[in-house]
PDB file of C-alpha atoms in Angstrom:
ATOM      1  CA  LEU W 233      12.357  25.929  15.154  1.00  0.00           C
ATOM      2  CA  ALA W 234      14.893  23.147  14.899  1.00  0.00           C
ATOM      3  CA  LYS W 235      18.152  25.039  14.402  1.00  0.00           C
ATOM      4  CA  THR W 236      21.489  23.522  13.548  1.00  0.00           C
ATOM      5  CA  THR W 237      24.994  24.115  14.881  1.00  0.00           C
ATOM      6  CA  GLN W 238      28.168  23.308  12.980  1.00  0.00           C
ATOM      7  CA  PRO W 239      31.793  24.500  13.008  1.00  0.00           C
ATOM      8  CA  ILE W 240      32.360  27.798  11.238  1.00  0.00           C
ATOM      9  CA  SER W 241      35.436  26.652   9.327  1.00  0.00           C
ATOM     10  CA  MET W 242      37.754  23.706   8.716  1.00  0.00           C
ATOM     11  CA  ASP W 243      40.994  23.175   6.833  1.00  0.00           C
ATOM     12  CA  SER W 244      42.170  19.922   5.291  1.00  0.00           C
ATOM     13  CA  TYR W 245      44.970  18.725   3.036  1.00  0.00           C
ATOM     14  CA  GLU W 246      44.220  17.194  -0.320  1.00  0.00           C
ATOM     15  CA  GLY W 247      43.603  13.460  -0.189  1.00  0.00           C
ATOM     16  CA  GLN W 248      42.438  13.425   3.411  1.00  0.00           C
ATOM     17  CA  GLU W 249      39.036  12.402   4.675  1.00  0.00           C
ATOM     18  CA  VAL W 250      37.009  15.276   6.103  1.00  0.00           C
ATOM     19  CA  ASN W 251      34.266  14.873   8.680  1.00  0.00           C
ATOM     20  CA  ILE W 252      31.905  17.750   9.443  1.00  0.00           C
ATOM     21  CA  THR W 253      29.546  17.308  12.361  1.00  0.00           C
ATOM     22  CA  CYS W 254      26.252  19.103  12.805  1.00  0.00           C
ATOM     23  CA  SER W 255      24.160  19.337  15.942  1.00  0.00           C
ATOM     24  CA  HIS W 256      20.374  19.417  15.550  1.00  0.00           C
ATOM     25  CA  ASN W 257      19.035  18.802  19.041  1.00  0.00           C
ATOM     26  CA  ASN W 258      15.418  19.671  18.269  1.00  0.00           C
ATOM     27  CA  ILE W 259      14.953  17.712  15.077  1.00  0.00           C
ATOM     28  CA  ALA W 260      11.424  16.382  14.707  1.00  0.00           C
ATOM     29  CA  THR W 261      10.656  12.680  14.540  1.00  0.00           C
ATOM     30  CA  ASN W 262       9.764  12.681  10.855  1.00  0.00           C
ATOM     31  CA  ASP W 263      12.427  15.105   9.613  1.00  0.00           C
ATOM     32  CA  TYR W 264      15.225  14.081   7.298  1.00  0.00           C
ATOM     33  CA  ILE W 265      18.741  15.472   7.698  1.00  0.00           C
ATOM     34  CA  THR W 266      20.035  17.148   4.576  1.00  0.00           C
ATOM     35  CA  TRP W 267      23.420  18.549   3.571  1.00  0.00           C
ATOM     36  CA  TYR W 268      24.090  21.085   0.843  1.00  0.00           C
ATOM     37  CA  GLN W 269      27.293  22.405  -0.736  1.00  0.00           C
ATOM     38  CA  GLN W 270      27.723  25.963  -1.967  1.00  0.00           C
ATOM     39  CA  PHE W 271      30.477  27.511  -4.076  1.00  0.00           C
ATOM     40  CA  PRO W 272      30.944  31.317  -4.150  1.00  0.00           C
ATOM     41  CA  SER W 273      28.263  33.164  -6.141  1.00  0.00           C
ATOM     42  CA  GLN W 274      26.362  29.961  -6.885  1.00  0.00           C
ATOM     43  CA  GLY W 275      23.206  28.433  -5.470  1.00  0.00           C
ATOM     44  CA  PRO W 276      23.505  25.603  -2.929  1.00  0.00           C
ATOM     45  CA  ARG W 277      23.626  22.082  -4.305  1.00  0.00           C
ATOM     46  CA  PHE W 278      22.167  18.987  -2.651  1.00  0.00           C
ATOM     47  CA  ILE W 279      24.820  16.516  -1.452  1.00  0.00           C
ATOM     48  CA  ILE W 280      23.162  13.861   0.626  1.00  0.00           C
ATOM     49  CA  GLN W 281      20.180  13.179   2.847  1.00  0.00           C
ATOM     50  CA  GLY W 282      19.353  10.605   5.486  1.00  0.00           C
ATOM     51  CA  TYR W 283      17.015   9.665   8.292  1.00  0.00           C
ATOM     52  CA  LYS W 284      19.090   7.297  10.434  1.00  0.00           C
ATOM     53  CA  THR W 285      22.228   5.133  10.488  1.00  0.00           C
ATOM     54  CA  LYS W 286      24.403   5.537   7.386  1.00  0.00           C
ATOM     55  CA  VAL W 287      23.796   6.719   3.862  1.00  0.00           C
ATOM     56  CA  THR W 288      26.411   6.714   1.109  1.00  0.00           C
ATOM     57  CA  ASN W 289      26.389   8.079  -2.416  1.00  0.00           C
ATOM     58  CA  GLU W 290      29.043   8.797  -5.016  1.00  0.00           C
ATOM     59  CA  VAL W 291      29.998  12.065  -3.319  1.00  0.00           C
ATOM     60  CA  ALA W 292      29.794  11.547   0.441  1.00  0.00           C
ATOM     61  CA  SER W 293      28.617   9.507   3.388  1.00  0.00           C
ATOM     62  CA  LEU W 294      26.255  10.609   6.110  1.00  0.00           C
ATOM     63  CA  PHE W 295      26.355   9.095   9.586  1.00  0.00           C
ATOM     64  CA  ILE W 296      23.391   9.583  11.916  1.00  0.00           C
ATOM     65  CA  PRO W 297      23.419   8.138  15.450  1.00  0.00           C
ATOM     66  CA  ALA W 298      20.371   6.480  16.957  1.00  0.00           C
ATOM     67  CA  ASP W 299      19.296   9.583  18.898  1.00  0.00           C
ATOM     68  CA  ARG W 300      19.431  11.678  15.683  1.00  0.00           C
ATOM     69  CA  LYS W 301      20.615  14.743  17.596  1.00  0.00           C
ATOM     70  CA  SER W 302      23.648  15.079  15.351  1.00  0.00           C
ATOM     71  CA  SER W 303      24.932  13.990  11.986  1.00  0.00           C
ATOM     72  CA  THR W 304      28.367  13.754  10.377  1.00  0.00           C
ATOM     73  CA  LEU W 305      29.068  14.437   6.739  1.00  0.00           C
ATOM     74  CA  SER W 306      32.117  12.511   5.541  1.00  0.00           C
ATOM     75  CA  LEU W 307      33.970  13.540   2.387  1.00  0.00           C
ATOM     76  CA  PRO W 308      36.517  10.904   1.324  1.00  0.00           C
ATOM     77  CA  ARG W 309      39.846  11.996  -0.133  1.00  0.00           C
ATOM     78  CA  VAL W 310      39.036  15.684  -0.647  1.00  0.00           C
ATOM     79  CA  SER W 311      40.434  17.644  -3.557  1.00  0.00           C
ATOM     80  CA  LEU W 312      40.866  21.387  -4.106  1.00  0.00           C
ATOM     81  CA  SER W 313      37.487  21.485  -5.848  1.00  0.00           C
ATOM     82  CA  ASP W 314      35.794  20.472  -2.593  1.00  0.00           C
ATOM     83  CA  THR W 315      36.616  23.896  -1.132  1.00  0.00           C
ATOM     84  CA  ALA W 316      33.150  25.274  -0.420  1.00  0.00           C
ATOM     85  CA  VAL W 317      30.634  26.009   2.316  1.00  0.00           C
ATOM     86  CA  TYR W 318      28.720  22.997   3.615  1.00  0.00           C
ATOM     87  CA  TYR W 319      25.306  23.423   5.222  1.00  0.00           C
ATOM     88  CA  CYS W 320      23.454  21.052   7.465  1.00  0.00           C
ATOM     89  CA  LEU W 321      19.755  21.784   7.021  1.00  0.00           C
ATOM     90  CA  SER W 322      16.884  21.561   9.374  1.00  0.00           C
ATOM     91  CA  PRO W 323      13.342  21.559   7.982  1.00  0.00           C
ATOM     92  CA  VAL W 324      11.084  24.300   9.322  1.00  0.00           C
ATOM     93  CA  ALA W 325       7.940  22.853   7.798  1.00  0.00           C
ATOM     94  CA  GLY W 326       7.568  20.520   4.872  1.00  0.00           C
ATOM     95  CA  ASN W 327      10.265  21.521   2.408  1.00  0.00           C
ATOM     96  CA  GLN W 328      11.009  24.918   3.953  1.00  0.00           C
ATOM     97  CA  PHE W 329      14.508  24.841   5.345  1.00  0.00           C
ATOM     98  CA  TYR W 330      16.637  26.741   7.833  1.00  0.00           C
ATOM     99  CA  PHE W 331      20.224  27.309   6.708  1.00  0.00           C
ATOM    100  CA  GLY W 332      22.716  28.119   9.423  1.00  0.00           C
ATOM    101  CA  THR W 333      26.006  29.871   8.680  1.00  0.00           C
ATOM    102  CA  GLY W 334      27.484  26.617   7.386  1.00  0.00           C
ATOM    103  CA  THR W 335      31.027  25.252   7.575  1.00  0.00           C
ATOM    104  CA  SER W 336      33.581  26.819   5.280  1.00  0.00           C
ATOM    105  CA  LEU W 337      35.925  24.035   4.180  1.00  0.00           C
ATOM    106  CA  THR W 338      39.308  24.976   2.712  1.00  0.00           C
ATOM    107  CA  VAL W 339      41.303  22.222   1.051  1.00  0.00           C
ATOM    108  CA  ILE W 340      45.026  22.901   1.057  1.00  0.00           C
ATOM    109  CA  PRO W 341      47.381  21.543  -1.629  1.00  0.00           C
TER     110      PRO W 341
ATOM    111  CA  GLU Z 248      15.507  18.391 -18.053  1.00  0.00           C
ATOM    112  CA  THR Z 249      15.656  22.172 -17.578  1.00  0.00           C
ATOM    113  CA  GLY Z 250      17.070  23.404 -14.312  1.00  0.00           C
ATOM    114  CA  VAL Z 251      16.081  26.442 -12.268  1.00  0.00           C
ATOM    115  CA  THR Z 252      16.839  29.688 -14.052  1.00  0.00           C
ATOM    116  CA  GLN Z 253      16.836  33.180 -12.557  1.00  0.00           C
ATOM    117  CA  SER Z 254      16.928  36.632 -14.078  1.00  0.00           C
ATOM    118  CA  PRO Z 255      18.510  39.065 -14.035  1.00  0.00           C
ATOM    119  CA  THR Z 256      21.841  37.728 -12.814  1.00  0.00           C
ATOM    120  CA  HIS Z 257      23.023  41.136 -11.585  1.00  0.00           C
ATOM    121  CA  LEU Z 258      21.330  44.456 -11.043  1.00  0.00           C
ATOM    122  CA  ILE Z 259      21.932  47.754  -9.312  1.00  0.00           C
ATOM    123  CA  LYS Z 260      19.201  49.880  -7.746  1.00  0.00           C
ATOM    124  CA  THR Z 261      19.058  52.920  -5.518  1.00  0.00           C
ATOM    125  CA  ARG Z 262      17.384  53.272  -2.155  1.00  0.00           C
ATOM    126  CA  GLY Z 263      13.616  53.612  -2.349  1.00  0.00           C
ATOM    127  CA  GLN Z 264      13.302  51.936  -5.730  1.00  0.00           C
ATOM    128  CA  GLN Z 265      11.430  48.726  -6.438  1.00  0.00           C
ATOM    129  CA  VAL Z 266      12.816  45.523  -7.962  1.00  0.00           C
ATOM    130  CA  THR Z 267      11.335  42.390  -9.518  1.00  0.00           C
ATOM    131  CA  LEU Z 268      13.323  39.174  -9.736  1.00  0.00           C
ATOM    132  CA  ARG Z 269      12.180  36.209 -11.800  1.00  0.00           C
ATOM    133  CA  CYS Z 270      12.535  32.463 -11.498  1.00  0.00           C
ATOM    134  CA  SER Z 271      11.628  29.538 -13.738  1.00  0.00           C
ATOM    135  CA  SER Z 272      11.178  26.286 -11.878  1.00  0.00           C
ATOM    136  CA  GLN Z 273      12.696  22.984 -12.805  1.00  0.00           C
ATOM    137  CA  SER Z 274      10.405  20.940 -15.005  1.00  0.00           C
ATOM    138  CA  GLY Z 275       7.816  19.038 -12.976  1.00  0.00           C
ATOM    139  CA  HIS Z 276       8.309  21.067  -9.789  1.00  0.00           C
ATOM    140  CA  ASN Z 277       5.254  22.748  -8.291  1.00  0.00           C
ATOM    141  CA  THR Z 278       6.774  24.644  -5.353  1.00  0.00           C
ATOM    142  CA  VAL Z 279       9.053  27.665  -5.355  1.00  0.00           C
ATOM    143  CA  SER Z 280      10.993  29.061  -2.411  1.00  0.00           C
ATOM    144  CA  TRP Z 281      12.954  32.305  -2.234  1.00  0.00           C
ATOM    145  CA  TYR Z 282      16.014  32.893  -0.086  1.00  0.00           C
ATOM    146  CA  GLN Z 283      18.112  35.974   0.655  1.00  0.00           C
ATOM    147  CA  GLN Z 284      21.840  35.466   1.174  1.00  0.00           C
ATOM    148  CA  ALA Z 285      23.913  38.345   2.492  1.00  0.00           C
ATOM    149  CA  LEU Z 286      27.667  38.231   2.078  1.00  0.00           C
ATOM    150  CA  GLY Z 287      29.227  35.664   4.423  1.00  0.00           C
ATOM    151  CA  GLN Z 288      25.890  34.385   5.668  1.00  0.00           C
ATOM    152  CA  GLY Z 289      23.747  31.361   4.970  1.00  0.00           C
ATOM    153  CA  PRO Z 290      20.596  31.701   2.867  1.00  0.00           C
ATOM    154  CA  GLN Z 291      17.632  33.084   4.821  1.00  0.00           C
ATOM    155  CA  PHE Z 292      14.162  31.814   3.966  1.00  0.00           C
ATOM    156  CA  ILE Z 293      11.889  34.571   2.624  1.00  0.00           C
ATOM    157  CA  PHE Z 294       8.763  32.689   1.552  1.00  0.00           C
ATOM    158  CA  GLN Z 295       7.450  29.739  -0.390  1.00  0.00           C
ATOM    159  CA  TYR Z 296       4.721  29.458  -3.010  1.00  0.00           C
ATOM    160  CA  TYR Z 297       2.602  26.442  -3.824  1.00  0.00           C
ATOM    161  CA  ARG Z 298      -0.407  26.454  -6.147  1.00  0.00           C
ATOM    162  CA  GLU Z 299       0.014  30.187  -6.660  1.00  0.00           C
ATOM    163  CA  GLU Z 300      -0.398  30.980  -2.968  1.00  0.00           C
ATOM    164  CA  GLU Z 301       2.075  31.849  -0.248  1.00  0.00           C
ATOM    165  CA  ASN Z 302       2.705  28.692   1.734  1.00  0.00           C
ATOM    166  CA  GLY Z 303       5.049  29.880   4.460  1.00  0.00           C
ATOM    167  CA  ARG Z 304       7.040  32.997   5.247  1.00  0.00           C
ATOM    168  CA  GLY Z 305      10.241  33.787   7.062  1.00  0.00           C
ATOM    169  CA  ASN Z 306      11.039  36.887   9.085  1.00  0.00           C
ATOM    170  CA  PHE Z 307      10.794  39.426   6.250  1.00  0.00           C
ATOM    171  CA  PRO Z 308       8.652  42.592   6.115  1.00  0.00           C
ATOM    172  CA  PRO Z 309       5.613  42.936   3.835  1.00  0.00           C
ATOM    173  CA  ARG Z 310       7.575  44.980   1.293  1.00  0.00           C
ATOM    174  CA  PHE Z 311       8.912  41.584   0.212  1.00  0.00           C
ATOM    175  CA  SER Z 312       6.169  39.989  -1.839  1.00  0.00           C
ATOM    176  CA  GLY Z 313       5.885  37.319  -4.459  1.00  0.00           C
ATOM    177  CA  LEU Z 314       3.830  35.657  -7.115  1.00  0.00           C
ATOM    178  CA  GLN Z 315       3.643  32.190  -8.556  1.00  0.00           C
ATOM    179  CA  PHE Z 316       2.148  31.661 -11.996  1.00  0.00           C
ATOM    180  CA  PRO Z 317       0.187  28.684 -13.392  1.00  0.00           C
ATOM    181  CA  ASN Z 318       3.340  27.386 -15.066  1.00  0.00           C
ATOM    182  CA  TYR Z 319       4.984  27.407 -11.594  1.00  0.00           C
ATOM    183  CA  SER Z 320       7.386  30.225 -12.449  1.00  0.00           C
ATOM    184  CA  SER Z 321       7.683  32.903  -9.800  1.00  0.00           C
ATOM    185  CA  GLU Z 322       8.546  36.517  -9.081  1.00  0.00           C
ATOM    186  CA  LEU Z 323      10.012  38.171  -6.015  1.00  0.00           C
ATOM    187  CA  ASN Z 324       9.164  41.849  -5.595  1.00  0.00           C
ATOM    188  CA  VAL Z 325      10.875  44.137  -3.146  1.00  0.00           C
ATOM    189  CA  ASN Z 326       9.517  47.659  -2.599  1.00  0.00           C
ATOM    190  CA  ALA Z 327      11.176  50.659  -0.978  1.00  0.00           C
ATOM    191  CA  LEU Z 328      14.650  49.167  -1.281  1.00  0.00           C
ATOM    192  CA  GLU Z 329      17.060  49.639   1.607  1.00  0.00           C
ATOM    193  CA  LEU Z 330      20.837  49.340   1.619  1.00  0.00           C
ATOM    194  CA  ASP Z 331      20.581  46.121   3.654  1.00  0.00           C
ATOM    195  CA  ASP Z 332      18.605  44.502   0.855  1.00  0.00           C
ATOM    196  CA  SER Z 333      21.865  44.130  -1.055  1.00  0.00           C
ATOM    197  CA  ALA Z 334      22.310  40.364  -1.317  1.00  0.00           C
ATOM    198  CA  LEU Z 335      22.188  37.293  -3.515  1.00  0.00           C
ATOM    199  CA  TYR Z 336      18.572  36.248  -4.000  1.00  0.00           C
ATOM    200  CA  LEU Z 337      18.138  32.562  -4.574  1.00  0.00           C
ATOM    201  CA  CYS Z 338      15.164  30.731  -5.978  1.00  0.00           C
ATOM    202  CA  ALA Z 339      14.671  27.030  -5.312  1.00  0.00           C
ATOM    203  CA  SER Z 340      12.100  24.708  -6.778  1.00  0.00           C
ATOM    204  CA  SER Z 341      10.863  21.460  -5.322  1.00  0.00           C
ATOM    205  CA  ILE Z 342       8.004  19.011  -5.414  1.00  0.00           C
ATOM    206  CA  SER Z 343       5.505  19.456  -2.626  1.00  0.00           C
ATOM    207  CA  GLY Z 344       4.396  16.418  -0.713  1.00  0.00           C
ATOM    208  CA  THR Z 345       7.595  14.419  -1.066  1.00  0.00           C
ATOM    209  CA  VAL Z 346       9.100  13.069   2.124  1.00  0.00           C
ATOM    210  CA  THR Z 347      12.566  14.391   1.442  1.00  0.00           C
ATOM    211  CA  GLY Z 348      11.716  17.767  -0.086  1.00  0.00           C
ATOM    212  CA  GLU Z 349      14.988  18.246  -1.961  1.00  0.00           C
ATOM    213  CA  LEU Z 350      15.524  21.832  -3.133  1.00  0.00           C
ATOM    214  CA  PHE Z 351      16.977  22.659  -6.540  1.00  0.00           C
ATOM    215  CA  PHE Z 352      18.527  26.119  -6.574  1.00  0.00           C
ATOM    216  CA  GLY Z 353      19.161  28.575  -9.355  1.00  0.00           C
ATOM    217  CA  GLU Z 354      22.386  30.561  -9.624  1.00  0.00           C
ATOM    218  CA  GLY Z 355      20.812  33.584  -8.004  1.00  0.00           C
ATOM    219  CA  SER Z 356      20.278  37.264  -8.728  1.00  0.00           C
ATOM    220  CA  ARG Z 357      22.863  39.589  -7.225  1.00  0.00           C
ATOM    221  CA  LEU Z 358      21.165  42.809  -6.100  1.00  0.00           C
ATOM    222  CA  THR Z 359      23.187  45.866  -5.121  1.00  0.00           C
ATOM    223  CA  VAL Z 360      21.353  48.795  -3.526  1.00  0.00           C
ATOM    224  CA  LEU Z 361      23.198  52.126  -3.558  1.00  0.00           C
TER     225      LEU Z 361
END
């Protein structure tokens, strides 16, 4: 089972860039790296996914080094509404995923 | 496009009772996964259904069972409820066979066992 490790919590001021790093040492060759966001009492929501190098969408960027043993989610200029739990996911098999405890991000005014 | 819907949103049961939770998949999705999320924890994978059959199971006892129907909707049944079953139960739909396997979650059913 390819488990993930990420910081339990992070604080950031509004307007700053936030980088959350996830370790996934046992990721399989064909597995994608996926990040989800979850607000209290809501289901997780897909943010971004990548296989290698860098991926960017309208919400975030994802940096994956060549060895793929880690990944970094980058949130540019965070706002209060970005306060949430962020999960780095590791596939168990196909589209069955292991969620760790996630990183609780608090954005401070 | 209709998203994933779950019912009921909240319910209260007592120990030993049975509960059925329901999930309607997003249009075009043929796979349903169920997750249990205890307070302060990440979602834990219960099982997945594809073509009306269980297609993978996490570390949950047999009293957790499920069904998937021809229209891809699904049910999660939990028998002999225990206090520790109190949690948010999340349903996620996806399309099997895709490389990325993105999950689309519902808002969850909050179960309280007294």
